[in-house]
Tab-separated table of C-alpha atoms in Angstrom:
chain	number	residue	atom	x	y	z
A	1	UNK	CA	19.748	-1.681	15.103
A	2	UNK	CA	18.028	-4.965	13.484
A	3	UNK	CA	19.710	-7.197	16.178
A	4	UNK	CA	18.259	-4.874	18.946
A	5	UNK	CA	14.623	-4.544	17.046
A	6	UNK	CA	14.720	-8.404	16.849
A	7	UNK	CA	15.672	-9.136	20.660
A	8	UNK	CA	13.137	-6.916	21.836
A	9	UNK	CA	10.173	-7.844	20.195
A	10	UNK	CA	10.944	-11.145	21.016
A	11	UNK	CA	11.201	-10.415	24.598
A	12	UNK	CA	7.771	-9.094	24.685
A	13	UNK	CA	5.907	-11.644	23.011
A	14	UNK	CA	7.254	-14.109	25.903
A	15	UNK	CA	7.411	-17.177	23.528
A	16	UNK	CA	10.080	-20.038	24.170
A	17	UNK	CA	12.040	-19.995	21.324
A	18	UNK	CA	13.288	-23.228	20.778
A	19	UNK	CA	9.272	-24.246	20.482
A	20	UNK	CA	8.623	-22.164	17.443
A	21	UNK	CA	12.301	-22.064	15.893
A	22	UNK	CA	11.909	-25.755	14.680
A	23	UNK	CA	8.521	-24.565	13.099
A	24	UNK	CA	10.309	-22.127	11.570
A	25	UNK	CA	13.943	-22.750	10.642
A	26	UNK	CA	14.165	-26.102	9.041
A	27	UNK	CA	17.254	-28.388	8.268
A	28	UNK	CA	16.278	-28.427	4.535
A	29	UNK	CA	17.062	-24.527	4.278
A	30	UNK	CA	13.216	-23.527	4.131
A	31	UNK	CA	11.716	-20.750	6.445
A	32	UNK	CA	8.248	-20.363	7.337
A	33	UNK	CA	6.425	-17.223	7.964
A	34	UNK	CA	3.708	-18.009	10.312
A	35	UNK	CA	1.470	-15.754	12.131
A	36	UNK	CA	1.960	-16.621	16.219
A	37	UNK	CA	-0.174	-13.921	17.277
A	38	UNK	CA	-2.693	-13.508	20.451
A	39	UNK	CA	-5.592	-11.484	20.988
A	40	UNK	CA	-4.276	-8.368	22.405
A	41	UNK	CA	-1.382	-8.026	20.908
A	42	UNK	CA	-0.573	-4.535	19.574
A	43	UNK	CA	2.220	-3.237	17.550
A	44	UNK	CA	2.666	0.507	16.497
A	45	UNK	CA	4.347	1.481	13.222
A	46	UNK	CA	6.030	4.504	12.024
A	47	UNK	CA	4.787	4.848	8.054
A	48	UNK	CA	6.494	6.957	5.630
A	49	UNK	CA	6.243	7.829	2.205
A	50	UNK	CA	7.379	10.113	-0.478
A	51	UNK	CA	6.614	10.872	-4.002
A	52	UNK	CA	8.926	11.585	-6.489
A	53	UNK	CA	8.698	12.571	-10.354
A	54	UNK	CA	11.642	12.105	-12.654
A	55	UNK	CA	11.294	14.754	-15.907
A	56	UNK	CA	12.464	14.261	-19.597
A	57	UNK	CA	16.088	15.946	-18.612
A	58	UNK	CA	16.875	13.452	-15.842
A	59	UNK	CA	15.680	16.016	-12.794
A	60	UNK	CA	13.954	14.632	-9.743
A	61	UNK	CA	11.503	16.597	-8.025
A	62	UNK	CA	9.893	15.586	-4.642
A	63	UNK	CA	6.259	15.943	-5.075
A	64	UNK	CA	5.084	15.268	-1.231
A	65	UNK	CA	6.461	13.360	1.629
A	66	UNK	CA	3.849	12.410	4.265
A	67	UNK	CA	4.118	10.576	7.770
A	68	UNK	CA	1.878	8.877	10.169
A	69	UNK	CA	1.461	6.213	12.876
A	70	UNK	CA	-0.242	2.907	12.216
A	71	UNK	CA	-1.414	0.634	15.294
A	72	UNK	CA	-2.205	-2.966	14.691
A	73	UNK	CA	-4.036	-4.630	17.565
A	74	UNK	CA	-5.596	-7.999	17.156
A	75	UNK	CA	-9.148	-8.248	18.201
A	76	UNK	CA	-10.022	-11.802	18.530
A	77	UNK	CA	-8.840	-15.383	17.307
A	78	UNK	CA	-10.034	-18.557	16.215
A	79	UNK	CA	-8.754	-22.107	14.974
A	80	UNK	CA	-8.872	-20.602	11.462
A	81	UNK	CA	-8.449	-17.108	11.242
A	82	UNK	CA	-7.315	-13.446	13.104
A	83	UNK	CA	-9.540	-10.559	13.529
A	84	UNK	CA	-7.213	-7.259	13.112
A	85	UNK	CA	-7.670	-3.616	13.968
A	86	UNK	CA	-5.500	-1.066	11.917
A	87	UNK	CA	-5.887	2.663	13.267
A	88	UNK	CA	-4.176	5.620	11.444
A	89	UNK	CA	-2.918	8.734	13.358
A	90	UNK	CA	-0.690	11.788	13.474
A	91	UNK	CA	-0.947	12.003	9.924
A	92	UNK	CA	1.579	15.024	8.453
A	93	UNK	CA	1.980	15.793	4.977
A	94	UNK	CA	4.353	18.647	2.926
A	95	UNK	CA	1.761	19.134	0.519
A	96	UNK	CA	-1.002	21.968	1.933
A	97	UNK	CA	-3.758	20.336	-0.362
A	98	UNK	CA	-3.170	16.575	1.156
A	99	UNK	CA	-3.006	18.104	4.642
A	100	UNK	CA	-6.236	19.851	4.195
A	101	UNK	CA	-8.252	17.193	3.079
A	102	UNK	CA	-6.960	14.350	5.272
A	103	UNK	CA	-7.968	17.049	8.028
A	104	UNK	CA	-11.289	17.564	6.562
A	105	UNK	CA	-12.412	14.062	6.045
A	106	UNK	CA	-10.803	13.216	9.905
A	107	UNK	CA	-13.274	16.207	11.417
A	108	UNK	CA	-16.071	14.692	9.815
A	109	UNK	CA	-15.610	10.583	10.470
A	110	UNK	CA	-12.906	10.486	13.265
A	111	UNK	CA	-9.775	8.780	13.225
A	112	UNK	CA	-9.287	6.068	10.067
A	113	UNK	CA	-9.941	2.759	11.184
A	114	UNK	CA	-9.805	-0.654	8.935
A	115	UNK	CA	-10.682	-3.800	10.509
A	116	UNK	CA	-9.751	-6.968	8.256
A	117	UNK	CA	-9.099	-11.040	8.965
A	118	UNK	CA	-6.341	-13.152	8.054
A	119	UNK	CA	-6.326	-16.963	7.891
A	120	UNK	CA	-4.579	-18.873	10.771
A	121	UNK	CA	-1.038	-18.457	9.388
A	122	UNK	CA	-1.771	-14.668	8.442
A	123	UNK	CA	-2.711	-14.600	5.088
A	124	UNK	CA	-4.783	-11.573	4.269
A	125	UNK	CA	-8.176	-12.513	3.694
A	126	UNK	CA	-10.468	-9.119	3.502
A	127	UNK	CA	-11.650	-6.104	5.297
A	128	UNK	CA	-15.064	-7.105	7.998
A	129	UNK	CA	-16.021	-3.198	8.324
A	130	UNK	CA	-16.123	-2.570	4.651
A	131	UNK	CA	-19.742	-1.009	4.920
A	132	UNK	CA	-18.467	1.714	7.462
A	133	UNK	CA	-15.786	2.590	5.578
A	134	UNK	CA	-17.801	3.012	2.651
A	135	UNK	CA	-20.543	5.365	4.688
A	136	UNK	CA	-17.534	7.548	6.043
A	137	UNK	CA	-16.270	8.285	2.311
A	138	UNK	CA	-19.530	8.828	1.292
A	139	UNK	CA	-20.000	11.459	4.485
A	140	UNK	CA	-16.485	13.189	3.232
A	141	UNK	CA	-17.762	13.913	-0.312
A	142	UNK	CA	-19.247	17.832	0.491
A	143	UNK	CA	-16.581	18.770	3.009
A	144	UNK	CA	-13.737	17.618	0.267
A	145	UNK	CA	-15.514	19.409	-2.289
A	146	UNK	CA	-16.335	22.348	-0.497
A	147	UNK	CA	-12.665	22.634	0.908
A	148	UNK	CA	-10.839	21.781	-2.798
A	149	UNK	CA	-12.848	24.046	-4.447
A	150	UNK	CA	-11.931	26.995	-1.887
A	151	UNK	CA	-8.493	26.354	-2.351
A	152	UNK	CA	-8.349	25.569	-6.184
A	153	UNK	CA	-6.670	27.897	-8.457
A	154	UNK	CA	-9.362	29.932	-10.745
A	155	UNK	CA	-7.560	27.884	-14.043
A	156	UNK	CA	-7.996	24.703	-12.313
A	157	UNK	CA	-11.769	26.019	-11.725
A	158	UNK	CA	-12.268	26.468	-15.135
A	159	UNK	CA	-11.162	23.043	-16.720
A	160	UNK	CA	-14.104	21.154	-14.081
A	161	UNK	CA	-17.271	22.391	-12.857
A	162	UNK	CA	-18.132	22.036	-9.031
A	163	UNK	CA	-20.926	20.194	-9.968
A	164	UNK	CA	-19.118	17.867	-12.066
A	165	UNK	CA	-16.391	17.550	-9.859
A	166	UNK	CA	-18.420	16.178	-7.009
A	167	UNK	CA	-20.407	13.943	-9.270
A	168	UNK	CA	-16.816	12.376	-9.814
A	169	UNK	CA	-15.945	12.328	-6.154
A	170	UNK	CA	-19.083	10.604	-5.311
A	171	UNK	CA	-18.857	8.068	-7.770
A	172	UNK	CA	-15.022	6.931	-6.616
A	173	UNK	CA	-14.909	7.290	-2.942
A	174	UNK	CA	-18.959	5.612	-2.753
A	175	UNK	CA	-17.457	2.279	-5.109
A	176	UNK	CA	-16.397	-0.358	-2.439
A	177	UNK	CA	-13.649	-1.455	-4.812
A	178	UNK	CA	-11.723	1.617	-4.595
A	179	UNK	CA	-11.221	1.464	-0.693
A	180	UNK	CA	-10.534	-2.649	-1.068
A	181	UNK	CA	-8.109	-1.382	-3.777
A	182	UNK	CA	-6.336	1.087	-1.174
A	183	UNK	CA	-6.433	-1.532	1.516
A	184	UNK	CA	-4.598	-3.998	-0.267
A	185	UNK	CA	-2.141	-1.592	-1.913
A	186	UNK	CA	-1.139	-0.456	1.782
A	187	UNK	CA	-1.276	-4.369	3.152
A	188	UNK	CA	-0.705	-6.601	0.272
A	189	UNK	CA	3.578	-6.746	0.701
A	190	UNK	CA	3.296	-6.689	4.568
A	191	UNK	CA	1.263	-9.833	4.701
A	192	UNK	CA	2.572	-11.724	1.354
A	193	UNK	CA	4.857	-13.843	2.857
A	194	UNK	CA	2.659	-15.123	5.453
A	195	UNK	CA	1.659	-18.799	5.110
A	196	UNK	CA	4.485	-19.925	3.019
A	197	UNK	CA	7.599	-21.903	3.337
A	198	UNK	CA	10.160	-20.963	0.967
A	199	UNK	CA	13.427	-22.712	0.321
A	200	UNK	CA	16.566	-19.928	0.688
A	201	UNK	CA	18.303	-21.210	-2.001
A	202	UNK	CA	15.775	-20.477	-4.808
A	203	UNK	CA	13.806	-17.621	-6.472
A	204	UNK	CA	10.149	-18.011	-7.036
A	205	UNK	CA	7.907	-16.852	-9.916
A	206	UNK	CA	4.135	-16.257	-10.453
A	207	UNK	CA	2.043	-14.139	-12.283
A	208	UNK	CA	0.364	-11.403	-10.409
A	209	UNK	CA	-3.048	-9.019	-10.764
A	210	UNK	CA	-2.877	-5.481	-9.587
A	211	UNK	CA	-5.615	-3.208	-9.425
A	212	UNK	CA	-5.123	-0.054	-11.757
A	213	UNK	CA	-3.261	2.706	-10.054
A	214	UNK	CA	-5.417	5.228	-11.513
A	215	UNK	CA	-8.521	3.341	-10.937
A	216	UNK	CA	-11.037	1.689	-13.701
A	217	UNK	CA	-12.196	-1.725	-14.092
A	218	UNK	CA	-8.890	-3.160	-16.321
A	219	UNK	CA	-6.195	-4.936	-13.847
A	220	UNK	CA	-2.691	-4.962	-14.217
A	221	UNK	CA	-0.907	-8.341	-14.849
A	222	UNK	CA	2.801	-8.754	-13.903
A	223	UNK	CA	5.253	-11.048	-13.343
A	224	UNK	CA	6.293	-11.267	-9.565
A	225	UNK	CA	9.523	-13.078	-8.434
A	226	UNK	CA	10.149	-13.144	-4.598
A	227	UNK	CA	12.616	-15.157	-2.506
A	228	UNK	CA	14.036	-15.259	1.160
A	229	UNK	CA	17.406	-13.346	1.953
A	230	UNK	CA	19.529	-16.296	3.064
A	231	UNK	CA	22.381	-14.101	3.671
A	232	UNK	CA	20.178	-11.758	5.982
A	233	UNK	CA	17.793	-14.467	7.448
A	234	UNK	CA	18.757	-16.004	10.703
A	235	UNK	CA	17.342	-17.808	13.701
A	236	UNK	CA	15.446	-14.351	14.720
A	237	UNK	CA	14.114	-12.942	11.675
A	238	UNK	CA	13.790	-13.487	7.727
A	239	UNK	CA	14.274	-10.815	4.923
A	240	UNK	CA	11.648	-11.423	1.847
A	241	UNK	CA	11.952	-9.903	-1.211
A	242	UNK	CA	9.275	-9.251	-4.070
A	243	UNK	CA	10.174	-7.837	-7.618
A	244	UNK	CA	7.245	-7.079	-9.820
A	245	UNK	CA	7.359	-5.653	-13.650
A	246	UNK	CA	4.506	-4.775	-15.851
A	247	UNK	CA	5.674	-4.374	-19.204
A	248	UNK	CA	2.499	-2.678	-20.588
A	249	UNK	CA	0.345	-0.832	-18.276
A	250	UNK	CA	-1.480	1.336	-21.028
A	251	UNK	CA	-4.415	-0.274	-21.705
A	252	UNK	CA	-5.350	-0.168	-17.820
A	253	UNK	CA	-4.698	3.515	-17.808
A	254	UNK	CA	-6.441	4.415	-21.104
A	255	UNK	CA	-9.342	2.430	-19.174
A	256	UNK	CA	-9.075	4.424	-16.023
A	257	UNK	CA	-8.948	8.107	-18.448
A	258	UNK	CA	-12.188	6.697	-20.258
A	259	UNK	CA	-14.160	5.636	-17.257
A	260	UNK	CA	-13.400	9.320	-15.149
A	261	UNK	CA	-14.554	11.080	-18.143
A	262	UNK	CA	-17.750	9.150	-18.409
A	263	UNK	CA	-18.723	9.860	-14.736
A	264	UNK	CA	-17.876	13.686	-15.245
A	265	UNK	CA	-20.334	13.234	-18.215
A	266	UNK	CA	-22.934	11.732	-16.479
A	267	UNK	CA	-25.298	9.524	-18.615
A	268	UNK	CA	-24.015	11.082	-22.029
A	269	UNK	CA	-22.127	8.502	-23.716
A	270	UNK	CA	-18.544	9.359	-24.979
A	271	UNK	CA	-18.549	10.475	-28.519
A	272	UNK	CA	-16.415	8.065	-30.870
A	273	UNK	CA	-14.491	10.850	-31.680
A	274	UNK	CA	-13.343	11.714	-27.783
A	275	UNK	CA	-12.648	7.986	-27.546
A	276	UNK	CA	-10.500	7.934	-30.449
A	277	UNK	CA	-8.990	10.935	-29.506
A	278	UNK	CA	-8.191	9.262	-26.090
A	279	UNK	CA	-6.677	6.268	-27.832
A	280	UNK	CA	-4.244	8.449	-30.048
A	281	UNK	CA	-2.862	10.317	-27.474
A	282	UNK	CA	-1.944	7.475	-25.802
A	283	UNK	CA	-0.849	5.393	-29.184
A	284	UNK	CA	2.549	7.022	-29.211
A	285	UNK	CA	3.067	6.189	-25.523
A	286	UNK	CA	5.046	3.107	-23.545
A	287	UNK	CA	4.044	2.766	-20.145
A	288	UNK	CA	5.716	0.078	-17.545
A	289	UNK	CA	5.633	-0.488	-13.898
A	290	UNK	CA	8.125	-2.061	-11.503
A	291	UNK	CA	8.096	-2.593	-8.239
A	292	UNK	CA	10.216	-3.919	-5.328
A	293	UNK	CA	10.173	-4.678	-1.679
A	294	UNK	CA	11.916	-6.218	0.971
A	295	UNK	CA	10.460	-6.956	4.742
A	296	UNK	CA	11.905	-8.524	7.788
A	297	UNK	CA	9.900	-10.513	9.827
A	298	UNK	CA	10.139	-11.752	13.006
A	299	UNK	CA	10.333	-15.554	13.308
A	300	UNK	CA	9.077	-16.379	16.662
A	301	UNK	CA	5.977	-14.039	16.458
A	302	UNK	CA	5.277	-12.880	12.471
A	303	UNK	CA	5.403	-9.485	12.996
A	304	UNK	CA	6.905	-7.702	10.614
A	305	UNK	CA	9.628	-5.565	11.924
A	306	UNK	CA	10.226	-3.469	9.014
A	307	UNK	CA	9.101	-3.077	5.329
A	308	UNK	CA	10.624	-0.904	2.311
A	309	UNK	CA	8.390	-0.923	-1.021
A	310	UNK	CA	9.448	1.482	-3.959
A	311	UNK	CA	6.671	1.422	-7.082
A	312	UNK	CA	8.194	3.006	-10.569
A	313	UNK	CA	5.669	4.066	-13.286
A	314	UNK	CA	7.680	5.285	-16.384
A	315	UNK	CA	6.194	6.614	-19.652
A	316	UNK	CA	8.150	6.377	-22.590
A	317	UNK	CA	7.310	9.775	-24.839
A	318	UNK	CA	7.389	9.929	-28.573
A	319	UNK	CA	10.132	12.001	-28.503
A	320	UNK	CA	12.392	8.943	-27.042
A	321	UNK	CA	12.551	10.284	-23.718
A	322	UNK	CA	11.295	8.642	-20.413
A	323	UNK	CA	9.329	10.331	-17.368
A	324	UNK	CA	8.688	8.624	-14.202
A	325	UNK	CA	6.828	8.459	-11.295
A	326	UNK	CA	8.392	7.015	-7.950
A	327	UNK	CA	6.518	6.053	-4.548
A	328	UNK	CA	8.561	4.849	-1.740
A	329	UNK	CA	6.944	3.712	1.457
A	330	UNK	CA	9.044	2.712	4.712
A	331	UNK	CA	7.435	0.692	7.663
A	332	UNK	CA	8.995	0.727	10.899
A	333	UNK	CA	7.925	-1.212	13.921
A	334	UNK	CA	8.349	1.206	17.465
A	335	UNK	CA	9.808	-0.646	20.181
A	336	UNK	CA	11.345	2.571	22.230
A	337	UNK	CA	7.881	2.356	23.956
A	338	UNK	CA	8.521	-1.105	25.140
A	339	UNK	CA	11.794	-0.506	26.152
A	340	UNK	CA	11.182	2.182	28.350
A	341	UNK	CA	8.282	0.587	29.970
A	342	UNK	CA	10.248	-2.563	30.733
A	343	UNK	CA	12.893	0.104	32.388
A	344	UNK	CA	10.339	1.434	35.018
């Protein structure tokens, strides 16, 4: 239960609650989310993600469901920042192609490890092993191409040559910004509220930029509202929520499509006719993105206990029908092993 999670993580931190609570729950109804981490702290999470598609008739289809274990460890601490390591393991996907690609990459590069820094309050600052991640991604290009091409249907092969497919993959995986965007997408909401002091009676608003979902240089600009749930927040944990709307995602998606085609075509510039064709094909489409997150953060330590995230990309077609793609993610801290070890 929620209270059991709170009590377990509070006890495992070995902190005096009274000294921290004065800094976290303020008499003026504000809550401050702050990292109180120590080198050697280590917490594991069950992470799940599912992708759904809703067609023009309103029917919902599950595209895939995946799960993995994510382990966070505090490596070092200074007065100004923390250094953390995130390790991924136990990956499982209902999509056979995704599982195959993951296994091929793991065989070449080993377990995926991301190292990053935060400020002294837990604000995400950036990756510290980016060069190593880029080299691993480059090393995985050929194995991915071979495995994918071997399992590709003949009609799919006719759409793209193996050489062009490798060119596109090498360009994408060799781009550091792609890896940075992926890390920000995975970690952004987890540490979104760290360093903030918010009034539980208010709803806040900000403009926020997002990397394009499909890649490309154009970013998505959205309006994000965020707040602390006063009814679900107590002296043990705070429940923090965000909601974002991007009304027109068409420009960024169009840019991503053009850049992908330019990469495949190599040095040849896309003809104006082809550019016009891409633009014309999207003129009648309206694309919008919405996303919501709800996160429970343990106040004594600043470690997230639970995170729910949902992103919906909707496309209104020329026939006034709407098709949608939904991504749902859950991150839940693992405390069963700590309970067992405490009873030994």
